[in-house]
PDB file of C-alpha atoms in Angstrom:
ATOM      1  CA  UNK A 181     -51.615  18.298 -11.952  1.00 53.00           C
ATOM      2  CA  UNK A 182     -53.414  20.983 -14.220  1.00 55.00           C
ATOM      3  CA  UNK A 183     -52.137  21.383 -18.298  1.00 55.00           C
ATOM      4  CA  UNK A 184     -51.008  24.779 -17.101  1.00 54.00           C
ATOM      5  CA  UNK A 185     -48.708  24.148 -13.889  1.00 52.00           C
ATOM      6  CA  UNK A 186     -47.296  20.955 -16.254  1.00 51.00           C
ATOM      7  CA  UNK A 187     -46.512  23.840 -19.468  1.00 48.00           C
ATOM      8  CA  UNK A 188     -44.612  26.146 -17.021  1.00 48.00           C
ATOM      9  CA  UNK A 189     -42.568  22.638 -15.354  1.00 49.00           C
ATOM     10  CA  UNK A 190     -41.809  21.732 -18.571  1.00 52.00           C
ATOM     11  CA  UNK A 191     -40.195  25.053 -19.544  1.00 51.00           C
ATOM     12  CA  UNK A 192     -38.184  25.617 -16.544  1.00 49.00           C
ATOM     13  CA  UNK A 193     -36.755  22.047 -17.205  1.00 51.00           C
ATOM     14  CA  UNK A 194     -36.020  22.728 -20.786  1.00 48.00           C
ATOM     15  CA  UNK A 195     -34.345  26.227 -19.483  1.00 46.00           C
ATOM     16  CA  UNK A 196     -32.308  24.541 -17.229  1.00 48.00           C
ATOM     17  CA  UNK A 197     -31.347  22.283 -19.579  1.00 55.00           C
ATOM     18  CA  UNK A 198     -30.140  24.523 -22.443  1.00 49.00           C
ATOM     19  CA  UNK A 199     -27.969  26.664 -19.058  1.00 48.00           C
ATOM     20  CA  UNK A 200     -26.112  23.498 -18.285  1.00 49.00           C
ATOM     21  CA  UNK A 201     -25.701  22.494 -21.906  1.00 47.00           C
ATOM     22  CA  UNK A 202     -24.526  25.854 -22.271  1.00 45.00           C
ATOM     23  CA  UNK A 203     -22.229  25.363 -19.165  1.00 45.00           C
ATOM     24  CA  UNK A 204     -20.808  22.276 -20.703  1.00 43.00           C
ATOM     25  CA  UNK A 205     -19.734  23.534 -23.546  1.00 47.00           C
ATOM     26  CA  UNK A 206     -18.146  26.602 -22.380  1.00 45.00           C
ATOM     27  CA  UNK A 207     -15.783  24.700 -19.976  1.00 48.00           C
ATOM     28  CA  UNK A 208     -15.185  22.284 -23.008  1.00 49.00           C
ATOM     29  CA  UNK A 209     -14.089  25.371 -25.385  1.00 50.00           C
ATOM     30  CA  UNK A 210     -12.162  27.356 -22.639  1.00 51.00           C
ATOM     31  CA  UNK A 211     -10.207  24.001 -21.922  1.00 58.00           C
ATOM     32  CA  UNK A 212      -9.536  23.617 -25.350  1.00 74.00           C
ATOM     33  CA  UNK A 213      -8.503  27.242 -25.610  1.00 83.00           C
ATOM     34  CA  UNK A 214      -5.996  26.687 -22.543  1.00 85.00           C
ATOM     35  CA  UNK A 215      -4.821  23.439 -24.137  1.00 91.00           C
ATOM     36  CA  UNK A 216      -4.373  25.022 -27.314  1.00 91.00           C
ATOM     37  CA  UNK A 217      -2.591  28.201 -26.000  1.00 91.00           C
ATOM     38  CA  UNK A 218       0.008  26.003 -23.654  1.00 94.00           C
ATOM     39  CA  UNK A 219       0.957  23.969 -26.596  1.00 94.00           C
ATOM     40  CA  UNK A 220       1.831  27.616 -28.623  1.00 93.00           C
ATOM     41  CA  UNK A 221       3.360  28.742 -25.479  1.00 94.00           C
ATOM     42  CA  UNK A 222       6.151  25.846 -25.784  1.00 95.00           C
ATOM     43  CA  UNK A 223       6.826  26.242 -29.853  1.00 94.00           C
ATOM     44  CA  UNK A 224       7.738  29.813 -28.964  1.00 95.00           C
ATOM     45  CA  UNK A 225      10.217  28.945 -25.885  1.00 97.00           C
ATOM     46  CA  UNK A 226      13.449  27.726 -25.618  1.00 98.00           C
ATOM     47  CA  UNK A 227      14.502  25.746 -22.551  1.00 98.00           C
ATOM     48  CA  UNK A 228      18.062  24.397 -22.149  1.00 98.00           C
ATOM     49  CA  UNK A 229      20.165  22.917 -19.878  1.00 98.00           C
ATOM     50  CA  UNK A 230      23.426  25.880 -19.870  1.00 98.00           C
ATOM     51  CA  UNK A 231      24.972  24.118 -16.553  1.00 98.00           C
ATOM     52  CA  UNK A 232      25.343  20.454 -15.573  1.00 98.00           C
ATOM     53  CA  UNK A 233      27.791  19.187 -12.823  1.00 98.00           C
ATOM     54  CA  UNK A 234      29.342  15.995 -13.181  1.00 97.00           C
ATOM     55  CA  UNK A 235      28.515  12.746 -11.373  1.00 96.00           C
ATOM     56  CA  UNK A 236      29.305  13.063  -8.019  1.00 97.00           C
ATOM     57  CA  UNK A 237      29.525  10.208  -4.915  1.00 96.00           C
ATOM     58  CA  UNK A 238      27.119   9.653  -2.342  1.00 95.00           C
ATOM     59  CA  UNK A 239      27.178  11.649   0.554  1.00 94.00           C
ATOM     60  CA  UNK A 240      28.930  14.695  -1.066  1.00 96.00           C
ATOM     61  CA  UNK A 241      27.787  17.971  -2.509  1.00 96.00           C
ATOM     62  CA  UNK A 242      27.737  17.936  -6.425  1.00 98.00           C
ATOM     63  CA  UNK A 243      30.721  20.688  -7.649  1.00 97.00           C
ATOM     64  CA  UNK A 244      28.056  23.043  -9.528  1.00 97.00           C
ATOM     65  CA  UNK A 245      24.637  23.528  -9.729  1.00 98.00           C
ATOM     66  CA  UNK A 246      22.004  22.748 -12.627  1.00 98.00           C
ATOM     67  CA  UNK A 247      21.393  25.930 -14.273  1.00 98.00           C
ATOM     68  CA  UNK A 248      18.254  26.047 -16.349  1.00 98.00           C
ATOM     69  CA  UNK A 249      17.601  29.146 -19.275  1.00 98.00           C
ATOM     70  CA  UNK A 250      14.198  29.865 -20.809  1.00 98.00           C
ATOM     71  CA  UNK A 251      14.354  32.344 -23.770  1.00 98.00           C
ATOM     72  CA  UNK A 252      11.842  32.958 -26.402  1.00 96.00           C
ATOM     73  CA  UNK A 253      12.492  31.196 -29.472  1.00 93.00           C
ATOM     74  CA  UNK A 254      12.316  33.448 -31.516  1.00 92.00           C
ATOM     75  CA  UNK A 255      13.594  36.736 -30.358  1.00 95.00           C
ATOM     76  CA  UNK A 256      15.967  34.709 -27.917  1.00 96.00           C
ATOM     77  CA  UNK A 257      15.164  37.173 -25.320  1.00 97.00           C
ATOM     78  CA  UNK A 258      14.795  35.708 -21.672  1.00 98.00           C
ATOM     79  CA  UNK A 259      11.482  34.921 -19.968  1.00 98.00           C
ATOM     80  CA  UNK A 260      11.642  36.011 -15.856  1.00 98.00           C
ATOM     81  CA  UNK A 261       9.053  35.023 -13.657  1.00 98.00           C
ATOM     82  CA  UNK A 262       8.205  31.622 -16.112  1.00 98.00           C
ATOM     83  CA  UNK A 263       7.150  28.933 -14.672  1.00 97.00           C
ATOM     84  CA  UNK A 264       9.174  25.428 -14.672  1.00 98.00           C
ATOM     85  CA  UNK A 265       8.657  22.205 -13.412  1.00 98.00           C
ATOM     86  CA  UNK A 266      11.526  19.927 -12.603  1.00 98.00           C
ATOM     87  CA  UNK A 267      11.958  16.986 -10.735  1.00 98.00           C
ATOM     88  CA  UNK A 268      14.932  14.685  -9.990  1.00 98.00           C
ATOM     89  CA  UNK A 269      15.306  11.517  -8.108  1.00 98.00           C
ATOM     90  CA  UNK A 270      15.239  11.512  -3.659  1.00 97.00           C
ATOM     91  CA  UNK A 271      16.242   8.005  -3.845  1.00 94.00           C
ATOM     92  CA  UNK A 272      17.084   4.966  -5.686  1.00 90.00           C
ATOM     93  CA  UNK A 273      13.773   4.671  -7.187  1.00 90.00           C
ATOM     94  CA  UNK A 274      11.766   7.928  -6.759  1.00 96.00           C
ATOM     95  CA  UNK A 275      11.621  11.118  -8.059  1.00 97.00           C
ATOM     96  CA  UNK A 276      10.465  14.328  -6.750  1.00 97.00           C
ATOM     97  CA  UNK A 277       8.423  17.351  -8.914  1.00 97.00           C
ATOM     98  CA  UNK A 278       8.006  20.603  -7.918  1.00 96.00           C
ATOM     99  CA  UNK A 279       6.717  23.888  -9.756  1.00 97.00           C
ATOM    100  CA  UNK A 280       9.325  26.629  -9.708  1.00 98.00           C
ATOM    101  CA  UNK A 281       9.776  30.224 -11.674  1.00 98.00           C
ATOM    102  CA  UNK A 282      12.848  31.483 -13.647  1.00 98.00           C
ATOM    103  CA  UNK A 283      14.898  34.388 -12.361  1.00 98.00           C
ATOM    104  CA  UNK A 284      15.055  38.093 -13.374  1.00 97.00           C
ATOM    105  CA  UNK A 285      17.346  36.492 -15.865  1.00 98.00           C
ATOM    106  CA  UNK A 286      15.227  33.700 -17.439  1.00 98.00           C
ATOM    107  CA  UNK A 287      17.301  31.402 -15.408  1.00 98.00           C
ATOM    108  CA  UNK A 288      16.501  28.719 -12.966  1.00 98.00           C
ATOM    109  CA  UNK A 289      19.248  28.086 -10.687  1.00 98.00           C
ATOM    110  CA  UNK A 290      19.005  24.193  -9.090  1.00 98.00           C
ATOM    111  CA  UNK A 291      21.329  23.473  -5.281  1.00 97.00           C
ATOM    112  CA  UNK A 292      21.106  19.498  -5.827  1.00 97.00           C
ATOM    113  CA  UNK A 293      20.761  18.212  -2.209  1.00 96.00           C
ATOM    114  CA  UNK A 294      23.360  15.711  -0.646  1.00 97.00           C
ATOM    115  CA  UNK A 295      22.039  12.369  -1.986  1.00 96.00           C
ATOM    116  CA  UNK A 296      22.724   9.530   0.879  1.00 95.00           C
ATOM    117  CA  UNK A 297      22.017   6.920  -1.899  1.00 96.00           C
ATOM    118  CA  UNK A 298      23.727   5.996  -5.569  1.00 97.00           C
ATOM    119  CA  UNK A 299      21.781   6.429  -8.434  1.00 97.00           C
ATOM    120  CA  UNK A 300      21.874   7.184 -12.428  1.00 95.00           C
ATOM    121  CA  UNK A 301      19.112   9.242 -12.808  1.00 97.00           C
ATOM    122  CA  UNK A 302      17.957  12.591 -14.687  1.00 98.00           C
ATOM    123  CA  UNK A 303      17.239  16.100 -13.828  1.00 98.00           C
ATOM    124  CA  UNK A 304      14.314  17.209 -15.884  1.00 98.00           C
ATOM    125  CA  UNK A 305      13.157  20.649 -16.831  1.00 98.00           C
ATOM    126  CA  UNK A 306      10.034  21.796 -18.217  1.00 98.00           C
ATOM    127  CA  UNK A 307       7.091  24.453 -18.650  1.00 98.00           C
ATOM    128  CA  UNK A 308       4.557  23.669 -16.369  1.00 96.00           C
ATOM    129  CA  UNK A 309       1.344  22.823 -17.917  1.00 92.00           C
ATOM    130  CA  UNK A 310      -1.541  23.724 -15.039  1.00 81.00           C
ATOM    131  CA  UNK A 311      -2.581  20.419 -15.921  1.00 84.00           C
ATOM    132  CA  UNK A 312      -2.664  16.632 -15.215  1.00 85.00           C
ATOM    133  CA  UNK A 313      -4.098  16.196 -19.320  1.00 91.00           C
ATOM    134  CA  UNK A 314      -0.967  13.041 -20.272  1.00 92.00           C
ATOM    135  CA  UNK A 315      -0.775  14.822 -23.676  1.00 93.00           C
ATOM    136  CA  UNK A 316       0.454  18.217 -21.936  1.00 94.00           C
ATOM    137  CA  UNK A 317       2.883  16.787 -19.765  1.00 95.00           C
ATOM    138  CA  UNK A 318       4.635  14.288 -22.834  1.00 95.00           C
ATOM    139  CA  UNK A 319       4.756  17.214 -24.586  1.00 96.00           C
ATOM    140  CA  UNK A 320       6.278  20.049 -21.888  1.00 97.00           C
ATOM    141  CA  UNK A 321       8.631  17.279 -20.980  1.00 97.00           C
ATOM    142  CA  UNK A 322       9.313  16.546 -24.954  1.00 97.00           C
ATOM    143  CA  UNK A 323      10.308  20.045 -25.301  1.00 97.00           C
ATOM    144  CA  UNK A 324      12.044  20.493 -22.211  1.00 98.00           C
ATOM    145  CA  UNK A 325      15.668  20.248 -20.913  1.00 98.00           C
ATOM    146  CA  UNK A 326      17.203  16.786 -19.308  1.00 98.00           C
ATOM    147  CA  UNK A 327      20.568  16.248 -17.905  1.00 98.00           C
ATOM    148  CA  UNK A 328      22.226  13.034 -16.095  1.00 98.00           C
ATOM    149  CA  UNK A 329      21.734  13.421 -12.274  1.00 98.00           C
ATOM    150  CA  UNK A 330      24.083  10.278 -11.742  1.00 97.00           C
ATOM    151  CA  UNK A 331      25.276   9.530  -7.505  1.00 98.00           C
ATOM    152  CA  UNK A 332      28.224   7.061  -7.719  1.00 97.00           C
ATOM    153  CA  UNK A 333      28.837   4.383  -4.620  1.00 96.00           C
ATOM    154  CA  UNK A 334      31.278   4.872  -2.291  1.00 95.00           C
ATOM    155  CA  UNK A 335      33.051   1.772  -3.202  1.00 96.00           C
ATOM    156  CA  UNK A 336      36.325   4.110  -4.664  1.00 94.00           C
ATOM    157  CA  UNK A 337      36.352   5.607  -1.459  1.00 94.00           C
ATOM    158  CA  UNK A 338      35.228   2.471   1.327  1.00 96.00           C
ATOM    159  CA  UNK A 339      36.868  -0.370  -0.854  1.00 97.00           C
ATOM    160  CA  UNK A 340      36.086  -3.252  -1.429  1.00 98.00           C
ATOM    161  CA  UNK A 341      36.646  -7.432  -1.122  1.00 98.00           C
ATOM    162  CA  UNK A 342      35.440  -9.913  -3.541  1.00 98.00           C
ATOM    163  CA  UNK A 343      34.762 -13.612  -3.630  1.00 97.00           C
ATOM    164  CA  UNK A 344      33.108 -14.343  -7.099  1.00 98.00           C
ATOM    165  CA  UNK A 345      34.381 -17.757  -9.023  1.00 97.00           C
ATOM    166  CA  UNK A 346      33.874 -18.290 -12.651  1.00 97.00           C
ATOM    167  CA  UNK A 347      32.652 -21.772 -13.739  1.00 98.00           C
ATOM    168  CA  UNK A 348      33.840 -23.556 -16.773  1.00 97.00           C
ATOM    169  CA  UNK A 349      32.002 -25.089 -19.597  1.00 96.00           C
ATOM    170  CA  UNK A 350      31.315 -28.608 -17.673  1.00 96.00           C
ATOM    171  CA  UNK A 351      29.901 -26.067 -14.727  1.00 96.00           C
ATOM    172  CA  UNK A 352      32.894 -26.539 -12.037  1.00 97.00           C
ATOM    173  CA  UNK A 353      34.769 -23.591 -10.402  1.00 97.00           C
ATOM    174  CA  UNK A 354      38.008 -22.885 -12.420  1.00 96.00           C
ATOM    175  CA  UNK A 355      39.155 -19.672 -11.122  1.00 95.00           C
ATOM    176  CA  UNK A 356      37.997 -16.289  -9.255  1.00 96.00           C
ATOM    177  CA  UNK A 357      36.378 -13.722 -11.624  1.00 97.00           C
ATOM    178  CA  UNK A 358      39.403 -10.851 -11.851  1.00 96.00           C
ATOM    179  CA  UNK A 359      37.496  -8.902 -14.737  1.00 97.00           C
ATOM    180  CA  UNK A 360      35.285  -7.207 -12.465  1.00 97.00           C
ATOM    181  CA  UNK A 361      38.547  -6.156 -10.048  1.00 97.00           C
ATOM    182  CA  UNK A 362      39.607  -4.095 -13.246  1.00 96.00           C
ATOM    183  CA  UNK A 363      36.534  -2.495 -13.914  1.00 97.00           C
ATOM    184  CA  UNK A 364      36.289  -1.479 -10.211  1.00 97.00           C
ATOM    185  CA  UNK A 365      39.967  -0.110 -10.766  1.00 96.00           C
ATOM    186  CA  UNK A 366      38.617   1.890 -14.303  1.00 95.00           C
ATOM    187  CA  UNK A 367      36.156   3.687 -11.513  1.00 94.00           C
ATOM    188  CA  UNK A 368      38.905   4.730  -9.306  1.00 93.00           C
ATOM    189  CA  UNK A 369      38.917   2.311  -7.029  1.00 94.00           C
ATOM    190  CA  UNK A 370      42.166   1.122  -5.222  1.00 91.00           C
ATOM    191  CA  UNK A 371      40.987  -0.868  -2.522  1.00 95.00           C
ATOM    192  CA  UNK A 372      39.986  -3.485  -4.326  1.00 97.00           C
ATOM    193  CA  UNK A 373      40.889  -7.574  -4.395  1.00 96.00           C
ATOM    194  CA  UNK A 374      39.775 -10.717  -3.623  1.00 97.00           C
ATOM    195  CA  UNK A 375      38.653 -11.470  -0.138  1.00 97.00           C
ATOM    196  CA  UNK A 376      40.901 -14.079   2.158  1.00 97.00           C
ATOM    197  CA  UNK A 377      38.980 -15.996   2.638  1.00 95.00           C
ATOM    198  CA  UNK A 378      38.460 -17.460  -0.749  1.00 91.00           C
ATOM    199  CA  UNK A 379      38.733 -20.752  -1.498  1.00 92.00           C
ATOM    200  CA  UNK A 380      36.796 -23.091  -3.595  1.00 93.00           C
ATOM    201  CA  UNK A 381      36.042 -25.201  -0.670  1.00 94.00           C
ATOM    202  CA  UNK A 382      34.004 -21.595   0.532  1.00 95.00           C
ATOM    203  CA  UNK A 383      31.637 -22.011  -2.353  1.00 95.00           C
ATOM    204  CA  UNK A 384      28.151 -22.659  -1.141  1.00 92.00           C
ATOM    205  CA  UNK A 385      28.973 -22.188   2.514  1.00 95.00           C
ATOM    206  CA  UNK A 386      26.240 -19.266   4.416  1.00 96.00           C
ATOM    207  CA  UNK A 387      27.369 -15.928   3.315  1.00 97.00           C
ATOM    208  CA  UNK A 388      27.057 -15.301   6.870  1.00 96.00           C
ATOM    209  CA  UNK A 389      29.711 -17.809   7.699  1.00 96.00           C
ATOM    210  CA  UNK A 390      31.412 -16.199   4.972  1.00 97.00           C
ATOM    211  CA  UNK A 391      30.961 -12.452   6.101  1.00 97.00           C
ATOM    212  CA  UNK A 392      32.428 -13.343   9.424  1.00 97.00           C
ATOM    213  CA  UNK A 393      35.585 -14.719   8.480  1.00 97.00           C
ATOM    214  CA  UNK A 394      36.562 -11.949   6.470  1.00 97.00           C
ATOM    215  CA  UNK A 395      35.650  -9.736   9.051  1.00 97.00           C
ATOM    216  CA  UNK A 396      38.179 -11.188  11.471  1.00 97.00           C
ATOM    217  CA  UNK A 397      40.811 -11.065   9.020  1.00 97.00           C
ATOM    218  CA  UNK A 398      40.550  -6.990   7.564  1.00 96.00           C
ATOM    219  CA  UNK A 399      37.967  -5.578  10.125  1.00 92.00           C
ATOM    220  CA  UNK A 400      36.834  -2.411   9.084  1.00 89.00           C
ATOM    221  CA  UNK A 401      38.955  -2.290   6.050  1.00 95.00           C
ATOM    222  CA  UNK A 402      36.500  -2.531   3.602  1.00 97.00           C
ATOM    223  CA  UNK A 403      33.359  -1.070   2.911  1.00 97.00           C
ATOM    224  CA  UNK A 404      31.914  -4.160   0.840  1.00 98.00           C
ATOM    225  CA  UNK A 405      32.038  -8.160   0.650  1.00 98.00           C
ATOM    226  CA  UNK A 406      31.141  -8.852  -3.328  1.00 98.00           C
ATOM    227  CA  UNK A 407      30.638 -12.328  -4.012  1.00 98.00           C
ATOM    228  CA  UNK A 408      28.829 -14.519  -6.541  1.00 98.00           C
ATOM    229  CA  UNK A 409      29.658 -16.807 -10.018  1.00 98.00           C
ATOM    230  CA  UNK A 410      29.927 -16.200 -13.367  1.00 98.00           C
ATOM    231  CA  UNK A 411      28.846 -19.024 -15.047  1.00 98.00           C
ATOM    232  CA  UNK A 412      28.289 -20.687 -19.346  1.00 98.00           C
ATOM    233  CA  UNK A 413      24.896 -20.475 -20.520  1.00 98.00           C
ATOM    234  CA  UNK A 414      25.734 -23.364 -22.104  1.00 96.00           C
ATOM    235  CA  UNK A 415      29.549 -24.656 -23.675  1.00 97.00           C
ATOM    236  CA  UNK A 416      30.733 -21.887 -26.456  1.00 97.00           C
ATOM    237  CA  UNK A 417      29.607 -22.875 -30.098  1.00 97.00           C
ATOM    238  CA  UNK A 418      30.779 -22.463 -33.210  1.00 96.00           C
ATOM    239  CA  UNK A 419      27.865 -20.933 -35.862  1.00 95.00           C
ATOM    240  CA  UNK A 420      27.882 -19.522 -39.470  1.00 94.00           C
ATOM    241  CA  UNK A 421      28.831 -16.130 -37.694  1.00 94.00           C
ATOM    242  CA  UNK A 422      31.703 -17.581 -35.505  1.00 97.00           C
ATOM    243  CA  UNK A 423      32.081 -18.749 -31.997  1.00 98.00           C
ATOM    244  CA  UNK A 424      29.056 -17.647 -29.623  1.00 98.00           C
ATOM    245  CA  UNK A 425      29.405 -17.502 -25.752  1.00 98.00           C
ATOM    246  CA  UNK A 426      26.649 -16.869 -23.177  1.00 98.00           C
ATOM    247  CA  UNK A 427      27.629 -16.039 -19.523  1.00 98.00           C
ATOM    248  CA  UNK A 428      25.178 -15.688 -16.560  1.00 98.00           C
ATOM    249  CA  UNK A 429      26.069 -14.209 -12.801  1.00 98.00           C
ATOM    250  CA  UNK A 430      24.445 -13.793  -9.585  1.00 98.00           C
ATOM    251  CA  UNK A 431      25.750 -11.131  -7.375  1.00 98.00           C
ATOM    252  CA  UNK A 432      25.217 -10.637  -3.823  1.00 98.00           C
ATOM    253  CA  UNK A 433      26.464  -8.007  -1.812  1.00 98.00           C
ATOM    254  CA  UNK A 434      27.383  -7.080   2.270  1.00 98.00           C
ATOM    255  CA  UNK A 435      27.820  -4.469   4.117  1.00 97.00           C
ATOM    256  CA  UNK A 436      31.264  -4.949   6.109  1.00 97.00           C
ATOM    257  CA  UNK A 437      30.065  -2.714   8.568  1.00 95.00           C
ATOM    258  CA  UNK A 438      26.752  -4.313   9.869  1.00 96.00           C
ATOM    259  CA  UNK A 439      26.702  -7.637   8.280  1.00 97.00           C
ATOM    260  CA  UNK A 440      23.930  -7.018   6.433  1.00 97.00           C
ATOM    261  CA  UNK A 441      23.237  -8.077   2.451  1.00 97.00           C
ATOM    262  CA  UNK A 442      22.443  -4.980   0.681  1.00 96.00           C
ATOM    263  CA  UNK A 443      21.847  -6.239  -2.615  1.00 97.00           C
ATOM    264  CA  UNK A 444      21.469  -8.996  -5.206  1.00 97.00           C
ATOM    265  CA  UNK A 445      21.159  -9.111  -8.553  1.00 98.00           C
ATOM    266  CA  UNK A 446      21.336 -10.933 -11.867  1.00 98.00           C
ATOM    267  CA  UNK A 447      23.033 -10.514 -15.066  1.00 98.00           C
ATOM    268  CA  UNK A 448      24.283 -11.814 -18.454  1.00 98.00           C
ATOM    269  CA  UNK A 449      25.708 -11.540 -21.490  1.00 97.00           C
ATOM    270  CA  UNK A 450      26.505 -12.772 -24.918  1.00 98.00           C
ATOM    271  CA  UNK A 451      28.853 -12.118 -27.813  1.00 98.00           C
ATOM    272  CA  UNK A 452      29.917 -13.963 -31.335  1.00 98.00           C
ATOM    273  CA  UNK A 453      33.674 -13.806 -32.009  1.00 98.00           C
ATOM    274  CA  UNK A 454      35.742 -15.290 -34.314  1.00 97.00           C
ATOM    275  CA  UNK A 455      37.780 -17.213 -32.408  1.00 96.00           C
ATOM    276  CA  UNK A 456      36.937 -19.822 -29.198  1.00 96.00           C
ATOM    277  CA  UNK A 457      39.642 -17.690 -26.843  1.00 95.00           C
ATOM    278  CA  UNK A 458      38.249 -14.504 -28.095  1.00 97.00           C
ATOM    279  CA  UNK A 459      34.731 -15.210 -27.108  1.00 97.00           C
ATOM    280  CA  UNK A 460      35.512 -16.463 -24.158  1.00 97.00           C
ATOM    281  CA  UNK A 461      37.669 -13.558 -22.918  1.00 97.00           C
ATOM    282  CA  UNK A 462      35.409 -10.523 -24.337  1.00 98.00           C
ATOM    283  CA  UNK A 463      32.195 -12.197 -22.883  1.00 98.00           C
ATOM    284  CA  UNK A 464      33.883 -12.164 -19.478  1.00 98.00           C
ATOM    285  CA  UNK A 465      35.219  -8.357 -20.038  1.00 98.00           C
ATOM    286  CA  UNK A 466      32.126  -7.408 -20.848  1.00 98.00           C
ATOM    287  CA  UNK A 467      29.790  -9.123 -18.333  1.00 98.00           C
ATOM    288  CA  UNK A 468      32.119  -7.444 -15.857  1.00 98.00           C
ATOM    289  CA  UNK A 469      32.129  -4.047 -17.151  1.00 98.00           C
ATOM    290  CA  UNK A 470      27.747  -4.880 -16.695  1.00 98.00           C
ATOM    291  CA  UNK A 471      28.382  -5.451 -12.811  1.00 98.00           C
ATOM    292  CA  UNK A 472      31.065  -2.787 -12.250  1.00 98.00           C
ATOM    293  CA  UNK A 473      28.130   0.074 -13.904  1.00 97.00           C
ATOM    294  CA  UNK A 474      25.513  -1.542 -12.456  1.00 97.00           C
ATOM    295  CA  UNK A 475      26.712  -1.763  -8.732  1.00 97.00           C
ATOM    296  CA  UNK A 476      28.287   1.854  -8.974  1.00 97.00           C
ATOM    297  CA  UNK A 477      24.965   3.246  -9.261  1.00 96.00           C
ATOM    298  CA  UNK A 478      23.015   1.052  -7.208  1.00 94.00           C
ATOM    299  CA  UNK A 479      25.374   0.491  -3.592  1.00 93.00           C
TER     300      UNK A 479
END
């Protein structure tokens, strides 16, 4: 190759160069322009939840609708046509997103779908960023709108049996665990009790065996068969700060209908009190009040 042919190569690579270096930084300073504008965009807008419906129950409509406003912040006029993105859970544990746009009114009006599932969840509201960047979404969702999306069971309504024994402090069954019957009740529920069959000789024994036997006796009765044990962590001691108690349980839970175990689950709790009996009896009250929110939201 001739010193001429290898000048003129030279410069076209050094042109092309300095065009893509040229590209580069152009797409760097308009993103950083976008970024920069977005971020303006929410200090100047206002977006609040002005309608939230209370929990409802699985399979049933909520009794209002989310309403969503977006105003400017400062003039506190509405924004139409603004665009929102909200997302709210489509089952136990998923969400969906979508990208929506405000009304003539600055509202966004939200129809919750039936939910065929329990769940304590949140409705989120927010200015759509254009963007995937993690610092743009925290902070559209940071200075965005939330309310609870919560879907109750349908244990008020379906009712249900339980055969859960508490253990005593040398680990052997001492009686059936009544506080979570009363937080059931707290929740509306009236169809609630121990299952008949329910002895102490039952402990152990298949739940299968178990399911079955119950099922002869209040057929379709009952939505649910709760059973489990509430058991010491270890015997209650006395400290500097009184009398500590630590409870465990395992839960399991079938569907009267099909036989079926639907879910299981651990829990526990601990409290210092300054008396034995009041440790004792407010560990137990509040381990139950643990199951009763947890299986409300999750059945």
């Amino acid at each position: 190759m001739n010193t001429r042919k290898l000048f003129f190569i030279t410069i076209i690579l050094v042109l092309l160069s300095a065009c893509t270096s040229t590209k580069v930084n152009t797409d760097t300073t308009n993103s950083k322009s976008a970024d920069t504008a977005f971020l303006n965009l929410l200090n100047t807008t206002k977006i609040e939840m002005v309608q939230v419906p209370a929990a409802t129950t699985k399979g049933k409509m909520f009794t209002k609708q989310f309403i969503v406003s977006v105003k400017n912040n400062e003039t506190n006029e509405p924004l139409p046509n603004f665009s929102l993105t909200i997302s709210y859970p489509v089952s136990e544990d998923s969400v969906k997103t979508e990208n929506v746009k405000t009304n003539s009114e600055g509202q966004y009006i939200f129809d919750a779908p039936v939910c065929n599932f329990a769940v304590k969840g949140k409705f989120l509201a927010y200015a759509n960023p254009n963007s995937k960047k993690e610092n743009l979404v925290s902070a559209a969702i940071d200075a965005g709108a939330s309310a609870d999306f919560n879907v109750r069971s349908d244990i008020p309504e379906k009712g249900a049996i339980l055969f859960i024994y508490e253990y005593d402090e040398k680990n052997k069954p001492a009686r059936n665990f009544y506080n979570l019957i009363s937080e059931f009740q707290k929740y509306g529920c009236k169809k609630v009790g121990n299952a008949p069959v329910n002895d102490e000789s039952d402990i152990g024994k298949p739940i299968e065996s178990l399911y079955k036997r119950n099922k002869e006796i209040v057929n379709e009765d009952f939505g649910y068969l709760i059973g489990g044990t509430v058991k010491f962590v270890k015997p209650i001691e006395k400290t500097e700060n009184g009398f500590y108690c630590s409870l465990t349980s395992e839960i399991w839970v079938v569907d009267m209908i099909t036989g079926k175990e639907i879910y299981r689950n651990s829990y526990s709790c601990e409290t210092t009190q300054p008396k034995w009996e009041k440790a004792a009896s407010k560990c137990k009250e509040d381990l139950g009040k643990i199951i009763a929110d947890d299986l409300i939201y999750k059945l």
